[in-house]
mmCIF file of C-alpha atoms in Angstrom:
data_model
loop_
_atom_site.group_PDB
_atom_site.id
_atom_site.type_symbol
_atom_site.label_atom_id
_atom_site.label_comp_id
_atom_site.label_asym_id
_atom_site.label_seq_id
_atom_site.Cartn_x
_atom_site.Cartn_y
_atom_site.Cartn_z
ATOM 1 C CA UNK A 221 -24.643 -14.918 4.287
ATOM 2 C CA UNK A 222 -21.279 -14.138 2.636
ATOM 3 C CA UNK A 223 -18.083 -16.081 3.784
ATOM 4 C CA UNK A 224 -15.942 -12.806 4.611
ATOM 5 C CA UNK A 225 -17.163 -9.323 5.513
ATOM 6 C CA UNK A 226 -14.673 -6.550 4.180
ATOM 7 C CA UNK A 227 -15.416 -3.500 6.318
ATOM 8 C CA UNK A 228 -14.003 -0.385 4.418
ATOM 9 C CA UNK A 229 -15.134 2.689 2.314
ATOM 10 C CA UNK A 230 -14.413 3.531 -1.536
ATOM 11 C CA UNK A 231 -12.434 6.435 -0.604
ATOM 12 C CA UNK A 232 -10.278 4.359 1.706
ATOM 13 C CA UNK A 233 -6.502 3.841 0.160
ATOM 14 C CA UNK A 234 -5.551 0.193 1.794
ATOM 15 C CA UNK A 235 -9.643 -1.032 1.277
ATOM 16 C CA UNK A 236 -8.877 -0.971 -2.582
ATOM 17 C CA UNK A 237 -5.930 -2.877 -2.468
ATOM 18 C CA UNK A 238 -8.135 -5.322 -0.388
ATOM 19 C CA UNK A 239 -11.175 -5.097 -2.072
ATOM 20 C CA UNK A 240 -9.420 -5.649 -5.558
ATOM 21 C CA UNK A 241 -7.837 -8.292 -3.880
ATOM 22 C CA UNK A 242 -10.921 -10.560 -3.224
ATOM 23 C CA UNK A 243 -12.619 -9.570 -6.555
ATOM 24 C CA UNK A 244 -10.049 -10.972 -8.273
ATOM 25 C CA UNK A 245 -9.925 -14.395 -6.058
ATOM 26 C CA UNK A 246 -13.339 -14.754 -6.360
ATOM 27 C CA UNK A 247 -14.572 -15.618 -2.948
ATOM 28 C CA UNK A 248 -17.959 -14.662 -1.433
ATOM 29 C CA UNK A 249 -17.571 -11.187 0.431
ATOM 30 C CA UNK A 250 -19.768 -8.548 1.128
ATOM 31 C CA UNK A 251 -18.317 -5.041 1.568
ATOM 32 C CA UNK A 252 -19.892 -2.808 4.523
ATOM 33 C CA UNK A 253 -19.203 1.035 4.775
ATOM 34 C CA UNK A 254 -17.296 1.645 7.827
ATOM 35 C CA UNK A 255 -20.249 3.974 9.265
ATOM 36 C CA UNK A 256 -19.623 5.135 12.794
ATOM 37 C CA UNK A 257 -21.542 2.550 14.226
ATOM 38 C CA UNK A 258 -19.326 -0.117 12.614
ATOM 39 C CA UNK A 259 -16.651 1.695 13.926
ATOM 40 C CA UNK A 260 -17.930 1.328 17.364
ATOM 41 C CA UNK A 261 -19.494 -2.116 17.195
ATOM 42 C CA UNK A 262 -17.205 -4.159 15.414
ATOM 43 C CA UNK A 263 -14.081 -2.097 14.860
ATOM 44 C CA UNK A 264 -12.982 -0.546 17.857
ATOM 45 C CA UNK A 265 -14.139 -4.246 19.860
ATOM 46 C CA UNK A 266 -12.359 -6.345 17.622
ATOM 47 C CA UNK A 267 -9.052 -3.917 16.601
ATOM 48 C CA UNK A 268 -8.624 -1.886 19.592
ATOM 49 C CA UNK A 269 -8.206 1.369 17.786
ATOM 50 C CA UNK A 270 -9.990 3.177 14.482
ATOM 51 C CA UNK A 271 -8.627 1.199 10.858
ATOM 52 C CA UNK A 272 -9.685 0.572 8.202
ATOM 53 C CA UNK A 273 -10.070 -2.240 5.927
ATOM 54 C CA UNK A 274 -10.995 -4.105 8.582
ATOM 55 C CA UNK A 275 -12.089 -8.360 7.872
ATOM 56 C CA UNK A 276 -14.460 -10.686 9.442
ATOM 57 C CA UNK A 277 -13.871 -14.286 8.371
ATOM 58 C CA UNK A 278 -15.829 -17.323 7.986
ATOM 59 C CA UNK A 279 -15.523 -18.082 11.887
ATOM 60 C CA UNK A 280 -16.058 -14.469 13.118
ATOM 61 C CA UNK A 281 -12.262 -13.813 12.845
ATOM 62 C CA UNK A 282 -11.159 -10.230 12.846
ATOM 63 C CA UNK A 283 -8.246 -9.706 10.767
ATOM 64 C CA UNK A 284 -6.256 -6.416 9.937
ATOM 65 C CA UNK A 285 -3.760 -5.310 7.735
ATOM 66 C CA UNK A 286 -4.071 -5.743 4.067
ATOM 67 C CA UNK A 287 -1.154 -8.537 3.944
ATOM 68 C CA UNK A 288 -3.064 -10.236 6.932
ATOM 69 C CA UNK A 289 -6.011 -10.013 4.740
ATOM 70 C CA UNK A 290 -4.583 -11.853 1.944
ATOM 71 C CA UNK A 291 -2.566 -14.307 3.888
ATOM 72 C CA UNK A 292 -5.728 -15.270 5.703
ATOM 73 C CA UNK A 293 -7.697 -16.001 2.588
ATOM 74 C CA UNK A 294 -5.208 -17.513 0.723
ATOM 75 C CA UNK A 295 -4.831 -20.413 3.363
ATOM 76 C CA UNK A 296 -8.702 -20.330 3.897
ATOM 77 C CA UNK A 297 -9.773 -20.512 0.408
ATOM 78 C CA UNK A 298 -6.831 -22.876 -0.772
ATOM 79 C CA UNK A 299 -7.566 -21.618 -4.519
ATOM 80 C CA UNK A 300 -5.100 -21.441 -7.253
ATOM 81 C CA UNK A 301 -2.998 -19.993 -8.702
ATOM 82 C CA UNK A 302 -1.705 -18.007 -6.014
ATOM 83 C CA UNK A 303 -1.950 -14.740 -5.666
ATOM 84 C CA UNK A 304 1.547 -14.546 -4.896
ATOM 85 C CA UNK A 305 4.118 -15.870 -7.508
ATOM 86 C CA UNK A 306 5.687 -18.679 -6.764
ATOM 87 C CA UNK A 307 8.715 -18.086 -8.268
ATOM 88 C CA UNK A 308 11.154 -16.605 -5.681
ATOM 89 C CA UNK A 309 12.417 -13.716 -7.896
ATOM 90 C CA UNK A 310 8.665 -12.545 -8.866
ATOM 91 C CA UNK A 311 7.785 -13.246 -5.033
ATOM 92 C CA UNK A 312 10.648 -10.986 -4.312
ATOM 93 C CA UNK A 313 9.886 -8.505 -6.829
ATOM 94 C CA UNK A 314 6.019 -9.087 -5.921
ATOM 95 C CA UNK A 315 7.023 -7.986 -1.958
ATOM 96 C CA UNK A 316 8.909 -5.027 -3.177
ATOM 97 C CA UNK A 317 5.615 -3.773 -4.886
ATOM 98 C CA UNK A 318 3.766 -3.962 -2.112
ATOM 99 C CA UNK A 319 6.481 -1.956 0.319
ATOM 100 C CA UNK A 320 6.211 0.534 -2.531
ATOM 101 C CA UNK A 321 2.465 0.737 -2.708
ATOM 102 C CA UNK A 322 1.981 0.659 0.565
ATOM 103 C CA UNK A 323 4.309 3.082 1.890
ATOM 104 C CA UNK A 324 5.755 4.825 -0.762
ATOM 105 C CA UNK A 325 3.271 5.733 -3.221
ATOM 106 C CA UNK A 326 0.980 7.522 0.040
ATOM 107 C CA UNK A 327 3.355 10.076 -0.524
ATOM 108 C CA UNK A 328 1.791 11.640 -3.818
ATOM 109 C CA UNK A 329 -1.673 9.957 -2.959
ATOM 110 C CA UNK A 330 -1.767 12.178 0.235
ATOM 111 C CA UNK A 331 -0.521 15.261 -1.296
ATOM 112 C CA UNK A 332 -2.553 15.225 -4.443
ATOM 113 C CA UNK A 333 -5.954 14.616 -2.082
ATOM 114 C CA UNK A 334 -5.481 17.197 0.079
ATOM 115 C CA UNK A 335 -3.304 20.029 -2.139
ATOM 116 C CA UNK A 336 -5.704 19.103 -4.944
ATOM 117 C CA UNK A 337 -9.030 17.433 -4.213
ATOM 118 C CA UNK A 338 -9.836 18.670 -0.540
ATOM 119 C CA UNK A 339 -12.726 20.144 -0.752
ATOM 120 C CA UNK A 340 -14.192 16.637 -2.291
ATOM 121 C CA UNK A 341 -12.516 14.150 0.211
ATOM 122 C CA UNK A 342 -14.261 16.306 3.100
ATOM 123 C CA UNK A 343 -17.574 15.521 1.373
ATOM 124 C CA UNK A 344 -16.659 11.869 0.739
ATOM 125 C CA UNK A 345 -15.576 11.311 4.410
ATOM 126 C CA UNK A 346 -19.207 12.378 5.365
ATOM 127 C CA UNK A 347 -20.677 10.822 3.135
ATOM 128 C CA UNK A 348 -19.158 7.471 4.288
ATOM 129 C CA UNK A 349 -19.450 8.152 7.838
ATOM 130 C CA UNK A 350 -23.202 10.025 8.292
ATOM 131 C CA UNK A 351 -24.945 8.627 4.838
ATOM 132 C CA UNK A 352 -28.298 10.094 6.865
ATOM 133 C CA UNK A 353 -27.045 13.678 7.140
ATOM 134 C CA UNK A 354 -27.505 16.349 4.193
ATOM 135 C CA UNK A 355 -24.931 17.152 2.186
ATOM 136 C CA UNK A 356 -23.611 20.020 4.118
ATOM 137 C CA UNK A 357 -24.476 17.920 7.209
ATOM 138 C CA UNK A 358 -21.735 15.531 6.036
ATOM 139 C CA UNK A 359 -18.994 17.878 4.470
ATOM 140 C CA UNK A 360 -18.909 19.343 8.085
ATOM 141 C CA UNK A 361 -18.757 15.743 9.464
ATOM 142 C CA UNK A 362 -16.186 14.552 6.918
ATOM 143 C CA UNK A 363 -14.045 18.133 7.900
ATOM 144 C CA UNK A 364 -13.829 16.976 11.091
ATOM 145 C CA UNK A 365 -13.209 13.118 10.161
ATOM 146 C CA UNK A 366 -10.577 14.290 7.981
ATOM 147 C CA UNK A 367 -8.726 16.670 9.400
ATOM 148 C CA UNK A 368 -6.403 13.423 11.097
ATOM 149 C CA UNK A 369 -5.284 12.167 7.820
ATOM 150 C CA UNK A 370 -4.467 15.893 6.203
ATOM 151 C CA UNK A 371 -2.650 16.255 9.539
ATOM 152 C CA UNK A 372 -0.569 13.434 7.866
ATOM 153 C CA UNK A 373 1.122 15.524 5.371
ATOM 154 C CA UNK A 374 4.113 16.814 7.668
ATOM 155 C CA UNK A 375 4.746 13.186 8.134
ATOM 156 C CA UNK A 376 5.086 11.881 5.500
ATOM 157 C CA UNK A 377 7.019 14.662 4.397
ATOM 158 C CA UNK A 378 4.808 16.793 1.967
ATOM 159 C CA UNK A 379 5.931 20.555 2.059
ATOM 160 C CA UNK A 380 6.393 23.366 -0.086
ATOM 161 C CA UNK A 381 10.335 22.101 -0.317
ATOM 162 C CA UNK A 382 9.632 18.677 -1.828
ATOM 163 C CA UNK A 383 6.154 18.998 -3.420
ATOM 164 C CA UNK A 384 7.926 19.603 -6.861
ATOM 165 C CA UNK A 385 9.933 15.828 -6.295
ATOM 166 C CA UNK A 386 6.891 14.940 -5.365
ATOM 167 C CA UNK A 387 4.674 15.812 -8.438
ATOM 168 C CA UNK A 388 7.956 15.101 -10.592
ATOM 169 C CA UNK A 389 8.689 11.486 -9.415
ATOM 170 C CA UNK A 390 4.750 10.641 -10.142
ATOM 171 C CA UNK A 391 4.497 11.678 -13.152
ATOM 172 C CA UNK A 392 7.605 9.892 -14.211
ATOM 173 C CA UNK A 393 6.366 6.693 -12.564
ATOM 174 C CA UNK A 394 3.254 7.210 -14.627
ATOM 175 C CA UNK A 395 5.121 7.700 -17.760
ATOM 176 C CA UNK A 396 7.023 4.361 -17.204
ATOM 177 C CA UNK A 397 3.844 2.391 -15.740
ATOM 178 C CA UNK A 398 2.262 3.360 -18.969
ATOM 179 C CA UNK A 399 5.323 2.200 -21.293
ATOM 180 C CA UNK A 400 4.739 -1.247 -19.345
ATOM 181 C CA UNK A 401 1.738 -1.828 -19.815
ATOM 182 C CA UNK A 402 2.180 -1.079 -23.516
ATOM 183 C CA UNK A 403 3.952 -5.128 -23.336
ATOM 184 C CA UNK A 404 2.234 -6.872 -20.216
ATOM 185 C CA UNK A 405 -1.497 -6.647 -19.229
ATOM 186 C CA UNK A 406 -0.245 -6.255 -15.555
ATOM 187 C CA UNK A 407 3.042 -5.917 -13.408
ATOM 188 C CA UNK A 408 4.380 -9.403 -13.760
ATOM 189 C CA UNK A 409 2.455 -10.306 -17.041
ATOM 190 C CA UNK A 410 -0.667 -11.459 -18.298
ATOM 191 C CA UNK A 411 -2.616 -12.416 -15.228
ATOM 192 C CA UNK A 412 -2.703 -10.239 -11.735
ATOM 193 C CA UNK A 413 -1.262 -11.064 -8.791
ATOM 194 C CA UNK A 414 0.038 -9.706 -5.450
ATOM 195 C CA UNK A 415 2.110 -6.617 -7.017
ATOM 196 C CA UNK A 416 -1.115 -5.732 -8.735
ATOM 197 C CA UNK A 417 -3.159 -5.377 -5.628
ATOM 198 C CA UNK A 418 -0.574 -3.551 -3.659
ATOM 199 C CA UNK A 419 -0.180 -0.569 -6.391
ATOM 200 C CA UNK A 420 -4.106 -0.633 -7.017
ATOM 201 C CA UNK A 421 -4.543 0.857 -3.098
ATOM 202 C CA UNK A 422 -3.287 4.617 -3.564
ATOM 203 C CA UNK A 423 -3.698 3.775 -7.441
ATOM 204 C CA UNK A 424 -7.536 3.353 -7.156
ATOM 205 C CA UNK A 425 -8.868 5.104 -4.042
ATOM 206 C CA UNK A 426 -6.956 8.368 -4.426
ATOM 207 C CA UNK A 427 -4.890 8.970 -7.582
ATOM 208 C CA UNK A 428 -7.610 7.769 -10.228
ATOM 209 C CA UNK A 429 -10.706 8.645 -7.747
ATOM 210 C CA UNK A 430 -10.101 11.576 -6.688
ATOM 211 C CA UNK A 431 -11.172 14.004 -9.383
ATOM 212 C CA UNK A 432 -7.775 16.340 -10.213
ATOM 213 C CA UNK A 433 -5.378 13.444 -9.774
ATOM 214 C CA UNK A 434 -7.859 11.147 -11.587
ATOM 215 C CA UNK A 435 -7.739 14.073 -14.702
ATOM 216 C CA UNK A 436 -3.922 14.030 -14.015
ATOM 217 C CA UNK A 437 -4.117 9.987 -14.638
ATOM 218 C CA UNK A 438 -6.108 10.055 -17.911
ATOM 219 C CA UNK A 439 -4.392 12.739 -19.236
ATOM 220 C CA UNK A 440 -0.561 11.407 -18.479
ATOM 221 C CA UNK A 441 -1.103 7.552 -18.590
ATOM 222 C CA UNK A 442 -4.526 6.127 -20.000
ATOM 223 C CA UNK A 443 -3.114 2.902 -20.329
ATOM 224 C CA UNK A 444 -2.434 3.072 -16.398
ATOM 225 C CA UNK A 445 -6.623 4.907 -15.731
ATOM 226 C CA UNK A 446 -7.640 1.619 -17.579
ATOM 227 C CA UNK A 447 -5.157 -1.127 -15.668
ATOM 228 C CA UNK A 448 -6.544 0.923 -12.206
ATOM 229 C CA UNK A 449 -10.518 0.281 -13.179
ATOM 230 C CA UNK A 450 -9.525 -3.451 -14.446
ATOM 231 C CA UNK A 451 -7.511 -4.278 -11.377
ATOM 232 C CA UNK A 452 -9.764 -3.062 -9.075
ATOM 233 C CA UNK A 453 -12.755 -5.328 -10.891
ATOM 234 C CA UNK A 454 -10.721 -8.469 -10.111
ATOM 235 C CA UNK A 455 -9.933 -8.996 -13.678
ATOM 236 C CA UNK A 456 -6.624 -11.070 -15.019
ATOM 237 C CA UNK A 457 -7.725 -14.167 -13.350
ATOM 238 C CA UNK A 458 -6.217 -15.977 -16.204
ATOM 239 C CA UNK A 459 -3.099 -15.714 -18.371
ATOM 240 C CA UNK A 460 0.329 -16.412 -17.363
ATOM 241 C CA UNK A 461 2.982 -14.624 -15.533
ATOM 242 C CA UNK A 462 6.162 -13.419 -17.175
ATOM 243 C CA UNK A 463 7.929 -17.414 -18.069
ATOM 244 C CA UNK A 464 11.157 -18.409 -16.116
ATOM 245 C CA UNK A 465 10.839 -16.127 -13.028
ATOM 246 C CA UNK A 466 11.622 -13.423 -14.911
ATOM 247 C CA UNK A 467 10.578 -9.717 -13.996
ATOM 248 C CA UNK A 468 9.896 -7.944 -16.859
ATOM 249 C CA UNK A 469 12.766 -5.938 -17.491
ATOM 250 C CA UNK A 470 9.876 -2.642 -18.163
ATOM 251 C CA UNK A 471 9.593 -2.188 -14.835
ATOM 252 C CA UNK A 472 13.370 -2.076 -13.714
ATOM 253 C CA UNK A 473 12.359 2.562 -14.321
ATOM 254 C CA UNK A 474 10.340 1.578 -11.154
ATOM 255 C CA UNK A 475 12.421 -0.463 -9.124
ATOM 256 C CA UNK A 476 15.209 1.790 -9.895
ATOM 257 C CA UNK A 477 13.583 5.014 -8.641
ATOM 258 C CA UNK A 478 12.545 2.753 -5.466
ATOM 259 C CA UNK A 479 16.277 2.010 -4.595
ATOM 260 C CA UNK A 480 16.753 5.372 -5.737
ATOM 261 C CA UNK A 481 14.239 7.205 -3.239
ATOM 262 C CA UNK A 482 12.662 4.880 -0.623
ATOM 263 C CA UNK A 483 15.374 2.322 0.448
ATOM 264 C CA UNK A 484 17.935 5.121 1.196
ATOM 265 C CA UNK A 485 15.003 6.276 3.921
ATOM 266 C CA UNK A 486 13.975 2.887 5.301
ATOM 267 C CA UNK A 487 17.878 2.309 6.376
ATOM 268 C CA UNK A 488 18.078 5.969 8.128
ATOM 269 C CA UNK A 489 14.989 5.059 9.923
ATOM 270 C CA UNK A 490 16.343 1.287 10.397
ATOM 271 C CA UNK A 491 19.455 3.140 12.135
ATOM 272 C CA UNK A 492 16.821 5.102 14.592
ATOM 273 C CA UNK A 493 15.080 1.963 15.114
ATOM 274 C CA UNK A 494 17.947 0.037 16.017
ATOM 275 C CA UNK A 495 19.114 2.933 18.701
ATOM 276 C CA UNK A 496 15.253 2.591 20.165
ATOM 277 C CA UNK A 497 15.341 -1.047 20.413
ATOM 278 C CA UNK A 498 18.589 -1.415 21.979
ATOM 279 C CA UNK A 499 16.932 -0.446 25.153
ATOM 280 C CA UNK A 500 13.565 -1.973 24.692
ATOM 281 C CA UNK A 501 12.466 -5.859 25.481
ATOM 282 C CA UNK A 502 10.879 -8.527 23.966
ATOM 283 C CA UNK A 503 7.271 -7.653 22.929
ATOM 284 C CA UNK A 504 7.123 -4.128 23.315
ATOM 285 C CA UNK A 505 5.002 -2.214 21.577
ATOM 286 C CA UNK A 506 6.970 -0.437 18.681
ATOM 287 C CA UNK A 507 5.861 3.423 18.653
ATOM 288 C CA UNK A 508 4.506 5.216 15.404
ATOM 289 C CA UNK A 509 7.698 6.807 14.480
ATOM 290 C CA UNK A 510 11.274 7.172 15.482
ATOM 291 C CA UNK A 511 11.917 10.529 15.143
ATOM 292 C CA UNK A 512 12.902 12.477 11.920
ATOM 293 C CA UNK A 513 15.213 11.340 8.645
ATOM 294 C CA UNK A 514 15.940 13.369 6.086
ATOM 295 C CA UNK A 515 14.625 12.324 2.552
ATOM 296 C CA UNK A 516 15.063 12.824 -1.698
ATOM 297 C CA UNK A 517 12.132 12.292 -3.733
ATOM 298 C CA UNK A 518 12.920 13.772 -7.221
ATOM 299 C CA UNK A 519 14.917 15.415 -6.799
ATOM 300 C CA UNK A 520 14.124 17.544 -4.292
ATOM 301 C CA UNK A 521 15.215 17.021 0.003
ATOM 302 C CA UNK A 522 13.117 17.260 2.884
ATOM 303 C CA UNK A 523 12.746 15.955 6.155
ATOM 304 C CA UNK A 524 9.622 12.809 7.439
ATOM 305 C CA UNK A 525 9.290 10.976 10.484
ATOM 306 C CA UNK A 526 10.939 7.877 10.365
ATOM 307 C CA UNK A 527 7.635 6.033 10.429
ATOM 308 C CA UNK A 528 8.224 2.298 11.711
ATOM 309 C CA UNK A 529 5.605 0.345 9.784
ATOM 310 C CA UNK A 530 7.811 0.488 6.658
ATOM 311 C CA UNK A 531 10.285 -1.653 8.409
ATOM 312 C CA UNK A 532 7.646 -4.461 8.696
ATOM 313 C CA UNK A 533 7.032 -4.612 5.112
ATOM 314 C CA UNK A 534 10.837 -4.515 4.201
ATOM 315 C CA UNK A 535 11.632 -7.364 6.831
ATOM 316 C CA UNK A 536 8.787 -9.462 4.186
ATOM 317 C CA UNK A 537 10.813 -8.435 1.736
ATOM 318 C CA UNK A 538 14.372 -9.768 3.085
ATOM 319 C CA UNK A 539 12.755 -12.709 4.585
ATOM 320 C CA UNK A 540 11.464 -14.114 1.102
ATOM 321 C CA UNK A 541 15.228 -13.850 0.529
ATOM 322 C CA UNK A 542 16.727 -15.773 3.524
ATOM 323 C CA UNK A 543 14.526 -18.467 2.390
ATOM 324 C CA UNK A 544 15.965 -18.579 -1.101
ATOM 325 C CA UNK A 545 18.363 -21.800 -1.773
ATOM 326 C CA UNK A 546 22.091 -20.878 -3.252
ATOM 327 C CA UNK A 547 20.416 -20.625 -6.760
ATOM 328 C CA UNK A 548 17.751 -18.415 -6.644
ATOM 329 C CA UNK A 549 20.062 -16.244 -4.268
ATOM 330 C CA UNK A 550 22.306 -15.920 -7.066
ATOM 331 C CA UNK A 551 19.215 -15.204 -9.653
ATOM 332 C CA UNK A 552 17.774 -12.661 -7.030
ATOM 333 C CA UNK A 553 21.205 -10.981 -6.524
ATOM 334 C CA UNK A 554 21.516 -10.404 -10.149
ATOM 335 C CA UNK A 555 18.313 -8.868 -10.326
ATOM 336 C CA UNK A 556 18.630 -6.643 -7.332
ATOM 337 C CA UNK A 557 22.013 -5.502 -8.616
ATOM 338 C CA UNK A 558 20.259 -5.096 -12.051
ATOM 339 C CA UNK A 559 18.309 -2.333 -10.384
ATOM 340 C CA UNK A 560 20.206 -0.666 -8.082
ATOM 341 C CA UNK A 561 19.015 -2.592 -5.032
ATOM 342 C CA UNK A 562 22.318 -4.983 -4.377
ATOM 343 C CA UNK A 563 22.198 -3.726 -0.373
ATOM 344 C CA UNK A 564 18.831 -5.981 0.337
ATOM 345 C CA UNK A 565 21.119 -8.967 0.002
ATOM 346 C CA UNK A 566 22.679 -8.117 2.830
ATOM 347 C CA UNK A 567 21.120 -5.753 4.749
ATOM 348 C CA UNK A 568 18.700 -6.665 7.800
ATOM 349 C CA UNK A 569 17.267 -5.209 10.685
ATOM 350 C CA UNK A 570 19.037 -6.019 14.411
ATOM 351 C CA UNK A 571 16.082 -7.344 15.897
ATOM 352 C CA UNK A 572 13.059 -9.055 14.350
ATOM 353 C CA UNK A 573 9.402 -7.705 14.038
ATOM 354 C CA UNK A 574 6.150 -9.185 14.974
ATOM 355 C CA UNK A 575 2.105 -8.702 14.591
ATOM 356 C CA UNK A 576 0.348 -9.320 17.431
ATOM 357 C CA UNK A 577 -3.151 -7.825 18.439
ATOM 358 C CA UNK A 578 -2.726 -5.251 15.514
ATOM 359 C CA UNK A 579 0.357 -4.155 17.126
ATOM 360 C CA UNK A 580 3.811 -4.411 15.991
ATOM 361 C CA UNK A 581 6.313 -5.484 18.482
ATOM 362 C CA UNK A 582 9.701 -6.190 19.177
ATOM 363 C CA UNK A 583 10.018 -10.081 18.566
#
């Protein structure tokens, strides 16, 4: 019996940042499709609502949330090197990867799977939920299944308005990915770690998967198609990272366009959470979303809802930097500046965040 269960599905975006995850750290898992009976007998008991990737540990622990995931096995498994850097700049950097991964990058994943590859996630969707059905059986199933996460677009802020920033920005973040990886094997070097596994999510399960945006890949940024597949097979176990906490000055195109694009949106929806929480207590229950915010993404303005789980990875992101001595403050406040992101020295949200029960909550 494997050590860790990893409950998920190929065409899942956050269950290929896990799953390339603990490939590359080499524990025992086993990886279950998240059928709808594992949905109702071990997800919906143990989570409280429909996720996935979803983990069972060693002692029947259920954990969720792909930095939970990591987190948990790291301290379990005790195995070196760690997966993330050590140095506080590359940790820094490392965190910022993972806000952009995670809730940045969805943005063109979404859009390009459902303006471009519908018609195939449907059937995938069945397929993962009803393998016993017929094909047609299971596109119907995976219609229905789906229809949820292309109801997603509005929020995130996919429309006929920004869908040209929206094709624009990727492809220039392809074009610089691929000039990176022309000098390092991965983000911060020659051997993977946490940055890698947070771009590999929407990288992996929908941009290179997913047939027109996996074309789109190949075609734009082979180098990239190739780091996906490797990163995703848990390779780069050795090798060193970039030598005096340096981040590889390659990859300042993509920190740039983050400052550029998703910071200016996490502080208008840090200024609608701060007006919700002002009112709220200790341990409530944080809603999806705060409302609206208008946004740029190449370009091009729209308007998303002001989604609150962002907040929680840019509060990682800040704390990694509270912890900092004078020293590396100064070293991460060069760097920041270097790339347009001097504000996250300073800037913090007016009441903490918490994970409890799945939930995030006032602290």
């Amino acid at each position: 019996m494997s050590d860790y269960t990893l409950y998920g599905a190929e065409v899942s975006y956050y269950t290929g940042k896990s799953r390339a995850y603990l490939r590359w750290r080499g524990v025992d898992f086993e990886e279950v499709a998240a059928t709808q009976d594992v949905y109702r007998d071990v997800i919906l008991p143990g989570v409280g609502w429909p996720v996935i990737p979803v983990m069972k540990g060693p002692g029947g622990e259920i954990v969720q949330d792909t930095a939970d995931i990591l987190d948990f096995v790291e301290a379990e498994s005790g195995l070196l090197p760690p997966a993330l850097p050590e140095g506080p700049v590359q940790r820094l950097a490392s965190l910022l990867l993972q806000l952009f991964g995670d809730e940045w990058l969805v943005i063109p994943a979404m859009h390009y799977r459902w303006n471009y590859n519908e018609d195939w996630a449907y059937g995938e969707f069945g397929r993962m939920s009803a393998p016993e059905l017929s094909r047609q059986e299971q596109y119907e199933r995976g219609k229905k299944n789906g229809a949820r996460f292309k109801g997603a677009l509005p929020v995130l802020g996919v429309s006929e308005a920004t869908i040209p920033g929206i094709e624009g920005t990727y492809e220039a973040f392809l074009r610089d990915f691929e000039a990176h990886l022309g000098s390092f094997d991965f983000v911060l070097g020659d051997r993977a770690s946490f940055g890698d596994f947070a771009l590999n999510g929407p990288l992996y399960a929908h941009l290179l998967r997913d047939p027109e945006s996996g074309r789109l890949m190949e075609k734009l940024a082979p180098k990239v198609a190739d780091y996906v597949r490797r990163v995703q097979a848990g390779e780069g176990k050795t090798g060193e990272l970039a030598p005096d906490d340096n981040v590889p000055e390659t990859l300042a195109p993509l920190f740039k366009r983050q400052m550029r694009e998703q910071l200016p949106m996490i502080v208008r929806t840090a200024a609608l959470f701060e007006a919700w929480a002002a009112t709220e207590s200790s341990g409530t229950n944080l809603p999806r979303g705060f409302g609206q915010v208008e946004f740029d993404i190449g370009g091009f303005e729209g308007e998303c809802v002001a989604r609150s789980f962002p907040l929680w990875r840019l509060q990682a992101v800040t704390d990694v930097i509270d912890k900092m001595n004078a020293a590396e403050k100064a070293s991460a406040a060069s760097w920041l500046d270097s790339v347009g992101g001097a504000p996250l020295m300073e800037f913090r949200l007016s009441q903490r965040l918490k994970r409890e029960d799945s939930r995030l909550r006032l602290s």
